Structure formats: C-alpha cells, structure tokens
Coordinates of C-alpha atoms (C1' of nucleotides) in Angstrom, one line a residue:
Chain A
M7 CA 88.8 89.9 84.7
H8 CA 90.2 92.1 82.0
A9 CA 91.9 95.5 82.1
S10 CA 91.7 98.8 80.3
S11 CA 93.7 102.0 80.6
P12 CA 91.5 105.1 80.4
Q13 CA 94.4 107.5 80.3
G14 CA 97.0 105.6 78.5
R15 CA 99.5 105.0 81.4
F16 CA 100.9 101.8 80.0
A17 CA 104.4 101.5 78.7
T18 CA 104.7 102.3 75.0
G19 CA 105.5 99.3 72.8
A20 CA 103.2 97.0 74.7
S21 CA 99.4 96.8 74.8
L22 CA 96.9 95.1 76.9
L23 CA 93.7 94.2 75.1
D24 CA 90.2 94.4 76.6
G25 CA 89.8 90.7 75.9
D26 CA 93.0 89.6 77.7
R27 CA 92.0 87.7 80.8
L28 CA 93.7 87.9 84.2
V29 CA 95.6 84.6 84.7
R30 CA 97.4 85.2 87.9
A31 CA 98.2 88.0 90.3
D32 CA 100.8 87.9 93.0
A33 CA 102.7 90.4 95.1
W34 CA 106.3 90.7 96.4
G35 CA 106.5 93.3 99.1
K36 CA 104.6 96.3 97.9
Y37 CA 105.0 95.4 94.2
L38 CA 102.0 93.8 92.4
F39 CA 102.4 91.6 89.3
V40 CA 99.4 90.5 87.3
N41 CA 99.8 88.1 84.4
F42 CA 97.3 88.2 81.5
S43 CA 96.4 85.6 78.9
G44 CA 98.1 87.5 76.2
G45 CA 101.4 86.9 77.9
Q46 CA 101.8 90.5 79.3
T47 CA 102.6 91.3 82.9
L48 CA 101.1 94.3 84.5
H49 CA 103.2 95.9 87.2
V50 CA 101.6 98.2 89.8
H51 CA 103.1 100.0 92.8
L52 CA 100.8 102.2 94.8
G53 CA 103.4 104.5 96.2
L54 CA 102.2 106.8 98.9
I55 CA 98.8 107.6 97.7
G56 CA 97.8 105.0 95.1
K57 CA 94.5 103.2 95.7
F58 CA 92.3 100.5 94.2
R59 CA 88.6 101.3 94.7
D60 CA 85.9 98.7 94.5
R61 CA 83.3 100.1 92.1
G62 CA 80.9 97.2 92.2
P63 CA 79.3 95.3 89.4
D64 CA 77.8 98.4 87.7
P65 CA 80.5 101.1 87.8
G66 CA 79.6 103.5 85.0
E67 CA 82.3 105.7 83.6
P68 CA 85.5 106.2 85.6
T69 CA 85.4 109.4 87.7
G70 CA 88.6 111.3 88.6
A71 CA 92.1 110.4 87.6
I72 CA 91.7 106.7 87.0
R73 CA 94.8 105.0 85.6
L74 CA 93.6 101.5 85.3
R75 CA 90.3 99.6 85.4
L76 CA 90.0 95.9 86.1
R77 CA 86.6 94.5 85.2
N78 CA 84.6 91.4 84.8
D79 CA 80.9 90.4 85.1
G80 CA 81.1 90.3 88.9
G81 CA 82.8 93.5 89.7
C82 CA 85.2 96.4 88.9
W83 CA 88.2 98.0 90.5
D84 CA 89.6 101.4 89.6
L85 CA 93.1 102.4 90.3
S86 CA 94.2 106.0 91.0
G87 CA 97.5 107.6 92.0
P88 CA 100.0 104.8 91.6
T89 CA 103.7 105.5 91.2
R90 CA 104.0 102.7 88.8
C91 CA 101.4 101.2 86.4
E92 CA 103.0 99.6 83.4
L93 CA 103.3 96.5 81.2
I94 CA 106.7 94.9 81.6
E95 CA 108.7 92.0 80.2
R96 CA 109.8 88.9 82.0
H97 CA 113.4 90.2 82.4
E98 CA 112.1 93.5 83.8
R99 CA 110.2 91.6 86.5
R100 CA 113.3 89.6 87.3
T101 CA 115.3 92.9 87.7
I102 CA 112.7 94.3 90.1
E103 CA 112.5 91.1 92.1
S104 CA 116.3 90.9 92.3
H105 CA 116.2 94.2 94.3
L106 CA 113.7 92.9 96.8
G107 CA 114.4 91.3 100.2
A108 CA 112.6 88.5 102.1
D109 CA 108.8 89.0 102.1
P110 CA 107.3 87.4 105.2
L111 CA 104.1 86.7 103.2
R112 CA 105.7 84.8 100.4
R113 CA 106.1 81.0 100.3
R114 CA 109.8 80.6 100.8
P115 CA 111.3 83.9 102.0
D116 CA 115.1 84.0 102.2
V117 CA 115.2 84.8 105.9
A118 CA 118.9 83.7 106.1
S119 CA 120.0 86.4 103.7
A120 CA 117.9 89.0 105.4
R121 CA 119.6 88.0 108.7
Q122 CA 123.0 88.3 107.1
R123 CA 122.3 91.7 105.6
V124 CA 121.2 93.0 109.0
A125 CA 124.2 91.5 110.7
G126 CA 126.5 93.5 108.4
M127 CA 124.9 97.0 108.7
R128 CA 125.8 99.8 111.1
T129 CA 122.6 101.6 110.1
P130 CA 120.0 101.9 112.9
I131 CA 117.5 99.1 112.8
G132 CA 114.6 101.6 112.6
A133 CA 116.0 102.7 109.2
V134 CA 116.8 99.2 108.0
L135 CA 113.2 98.0 108.4
L136 CA 112.2 100.5 105.7
D137 CA 114.8 99.1 103.3
Q138 CA 112.9 97.0 100.9
T139 CA 116.1 95.2 99.8
V140 CA 116.4 93.6 103.2
I141 CA 112.8 92.8 104.3
A142 CA 110.1 93.6 101.6
G143 CA 106.7 94.8 102.6
L144 CA 107.1 96.9 105.8
G145 CA 106.3 100.6 105.8
N146 CA 106.5 103.5 108.3
I147 CA 103.7 102.3 110.5
Y148 CA 104.8 98.7 110.7
R149 CA 108.4 99.5 111.4
A150 CA 107.5 101.6 114.5
E151 CA 105.0 99.0 115.8
I152 CA 107.2 96.0 115.2
L153 CA 110.2 97.6 117.1
F154 CA 107.8 98.5 119.9
L155 CA 106.4 95.0 120.2
C156 CA 110.0 93.6 120.3
G157 CA 111.1 96.2 122.9
I158 CA 113.9 97.3 120.7
H159 CA 115.1 100.9 120.5
P160 CA 115.0 102.2 116.9
L161 CA 118.6 103.6 117.0
R162 CA 120.2 100.3 117.9
P163 CA 122.9 99.6 115.3
S164 CA 121.5 96.7 113.2
R165 CA 124.7 94.6 113.5
A166 CA 124.3 94.7 117.3
L167 CA 121.0 92.8 117.2
T168 CA 121.1 89.2 118.6
D169 CA 119.7 86.3 116.7
D170 CA 116.8 86.1 119.0
E171 CA 116.0 89.8 118.5
F172 CA 116.2 89.4 114.7
A173 CA 113.9 86.3 114.9
A174 CA 111.4 88.3 117.0
I175 CA 111.4 91.1 114.4
W176 CA 110.8 88.6 111.6
D177 CA 108.1 86.8 113.4
E178 CA 106.2 90.0 114.3
S179 CA 106.5 91.2 110.7
G180 CA 104.7 88.1 109.4
R181 CA 102.1 88.0 112.2
L182 CA 101.2 91.7 111.8
L183 CA 101.2 91.6 107.9
R184 CA 98.8 88.6 108.0
I185 CA 96.5 90.4 110.4
G186 CA 96.6 93.3 107.9
V187 CA 95.7 91.1 105.0
R188 CA 92.9 89.5 106.9
T189 CA 91.3 92.7 108.3
G190 CA 92.2 95.2 105.6
R191 CA 93.8 97.6 108.1
I192 CA 96.9 97.9 110.2
V193 CA 96.1 96.6 113.7
T194 CA 99.0 95.8 116.0
T195 CA 97.4 96.0 119.5
D196 CA 96.4 92.9 121.4
P197 CA 92.6 92.8 121.8
G198 CA 93.1 91.2 125.2
E199 CA 95.4 94.0 126.4
I200 CA 93.1 96.7 125.0
G201 CA 89.9 95.1 126.2
V202 CA 88.2 95.4 122.9
S203 CA 87.5 92.8 120.2
R204 CA 89.6 93.4 117.0
S205 CA 86.4 94.0 115.0
A206 CA 85.1 96.6 117.5
M207 CA 88.3 98.5 117.8
R208 CA 88.2 102.2 117.2
A209 CA 91.0 103.8 115.1
S210 CA 92.7 105.2 118.3
D211 CA 93.0 101.6 119.7
T212 CA 94.8 99.9 116.8
L213 CA 98.4 101.1 117.3
Y214 CA 100.8 101.4 120.3
V215 CA 103.1 104.2 119.2
Y216 CA 102.7 105.3 115.6
H217 CA 101.5 109.0 115.5
R218 CA 100.6 108.8 119.1
Q219 CA 101.2 111.3 121.9
H220 CA 101.4 108.6 124.6
C221 CA 102.3 105.0 124.6
R222 CA 99.2 102.8 124.4
R223 CA 100.8 100.4 126.8
C224 CA 102.4 102.4 129.6
G225 CA 101.3 106.0 129.0
S226 CA 104.8 107.4 128.7
E227 CA 105.4 110.3 126.3
I228 CA 106.2 109.1 122.8
E229 CA 109.5 110.3 121.2
T230 CA 110.2 110.8 117.5
V231 CA 113.4 110.3 115.5
Q232 CA 114.0 110.9 111.8
L233 CA 115.1 107.6 110.3
A234 CA 115.6 107.0 106.6
G235 CA 114.1 110.5 106.0
R236 CA 110.9 109.9 107.8
P237 CA 109.7 110.4 111.3
M238 CA 109.5 107.3 113.5
Q239 CA 107.8 107.2 116.9
F240 CA 108.9 105.0 119.8
C241 CA 108.3 104.6 123.6
P242 CA 111.5 105.4 125.6
V243 CA 110.3 103.2 128.4
C244 CA 109.1 100.1 126.5
Q245 CA 112.1 100.4 124.1
P246 CA 115.1 101.3 126.3
Q247 CA 118.4 102.1 124.6
Chain B
dA22 C1' 88.9 127.3 100.4
dA23 C1' 93.9 126.9 100.1
dG24 C1' 97.0 123.9 102.1
dA25 C1' 98.6 119.9 104.5
dA26 C1' 98.9 115.1 105.1
dT27 C1' 99.3 110.9 103.2
dG28 C1' 100.6 102.9 104.8
dT29 C1' 106.6 105.2 99.1
dT30 C1' 110.6 104.7 96.3
dA31 C1' 114.0 105.4 92.3
dT32 C1' 117.6 108.2 91.3
dG33 C1' 121.2 111.3 91.8
dT34 C1' 124.8 113.6 94.6
dA35 C1' 128.5 114.1 98.2
Chain C
dC284 C1' 128.9 101.8 102.1
dT285 C1' 126.2 105.7 103.9
dA286 C1' 123.4 109.7 104.1
dC287 C1' 120.6 113.0 102.3
dA288 C1' 117.7 115.7 98.7
dT289 C1' 114.2 115.4 95.3
dA290 C1' 110.3 114.5 92.3
dA291 C1' 106.1 112.2 91.2
dC292 C1' 101.3 110.8 92.2
dA293 C1' 95.4 112.2 93.7
dT294 C1' 92.3 112.4 97.2
dT295 C1' 90.7 113.7 101.7
dC296 C1' 90.6 116.3 105.7
dT297 C1' 91.4 120.7 108.1

DNA sequence: AAGAATGTTATGTA
DNA sequence: CTACATAACATTCT
C-alpha cells in the first residue's frame, strides 16, 4: 500500500513518496496513525464528515474532493472531508496521544486514570462521555446508547457515579465498539430483545434512544438535553434521575 | 434546487 | 475548572 495526495493536503516540509510502503496503521480513539517505510507518520482524523471510500482494484482518477489516496495492487481507498490529514513527527504524535484518554479498543487502556478523572468531575456524565481526554473513541450516538444500557440519567454529576456504574459504562463502551468494528455500523440493540438477527436488522432497529421519538425498549417518549454543545436523547423511564 | 444534516474537535473567550 | 461560541470539512438527502 502506498499513498498519494492529489490536492496537496500534507504538511509542508514533509513529503510522502509514491514508493513509500505502509508499514503499520493503528488508531487511538478517533485518531488514525499510519507509519510508512520512509519513516513518516500520516495522521488522519475524519471529523464529522470525513470518509474513506473503497474504490476497488481499478479506481481510475479520483472524483470529487479527494484528499488522500491509499493504493496497492489489490485495492484503493480514497479519503474525503477529513479535519486532519497530515504528515507528523514522532513528538507531534506523542503530543496528540498525551491528550487522549483510555481507549477501550487498545491493548492496555488506562482505566484507572479514566475512573479517577470521572470521580473528580462535577460535569454531567453525558457530557464527560464526549470528552476524548477521559475515554477516547465515543461519539454522540454511543454516549446516548451507553447511558441508556446502563440505566444512568445523563445529567448525573460524574463524581456521583459508583464504582459499579463506572465499570458498567466502561464495559458497555468496549462491547459496543467491538460490535461496531465487526459489523461496520453502530448497533446497540440486543437481537434477542428485538427479535431480529443482527445482520437482518433494519436501521430503525439498531438503537434504543438516539434520534428516536420513543424508547425502543419501553415505548416512553424520549427526552433531549443539550450536553457538551450537542443534543443527547435519553429515556426518562429507563434512566431515572 | 437551495438548504439542512451530518458517528467532531481545537481553540479562544469569559 | 467550567461553559460556551466558532470555524472547518464534502456529500447526501429533503
């Protein structure tokens, strides 16, 4: 796999050659790092609208606003709309990673420090779950679904959570993210409860509360609060104050 | 066919 | 600490 930058989005003062081969790619939360044989590290963050598209083995010229193309004999991926797409130095990567909290999908996440941070915050837990410096990797959909599954009201002050409640949040985070990686979409509902296999699920069956009018479990009217600047849905019956 | 919505975050201000 | 306000991105769906 090698990379090219059709519209010159890479940081100045560094270059990625067509011949450089991808050595290793790994992610921490929503940040992707890709090492190339020339020693450079590519850093990509998709932001709200960024997307990698699979263009197959015979992609032709890039169409639209493509910022990066990753290509080898077997296939091709085009990137559009990222908030970050740049070559960085080792120390820059360390700086980014030093601002990131425990990632449930990484090998040795620092759960203890995440627990400690949460224990010291008066901020509502619904807002804290979006804070990437505490737990890295959750977004607006996951935070709503995780608190639903744990039966926790989003406005609970973080420091009021018990150890068991924090453990439940952490466990659900890992479980749901792994399902997401495996299936390529966010599915938080239990196939048994819904009565549909995970693969046969329709879009309206995949979530309990996010962007819903009624709770997928009990049918109650869903409520919305603004937390960390973004709307968050919850079920007032399944998540009592 | 214009306009909204979208799986987000770094940075600056009070 | 905490709490907002803001800008930037590109495609898809109404």
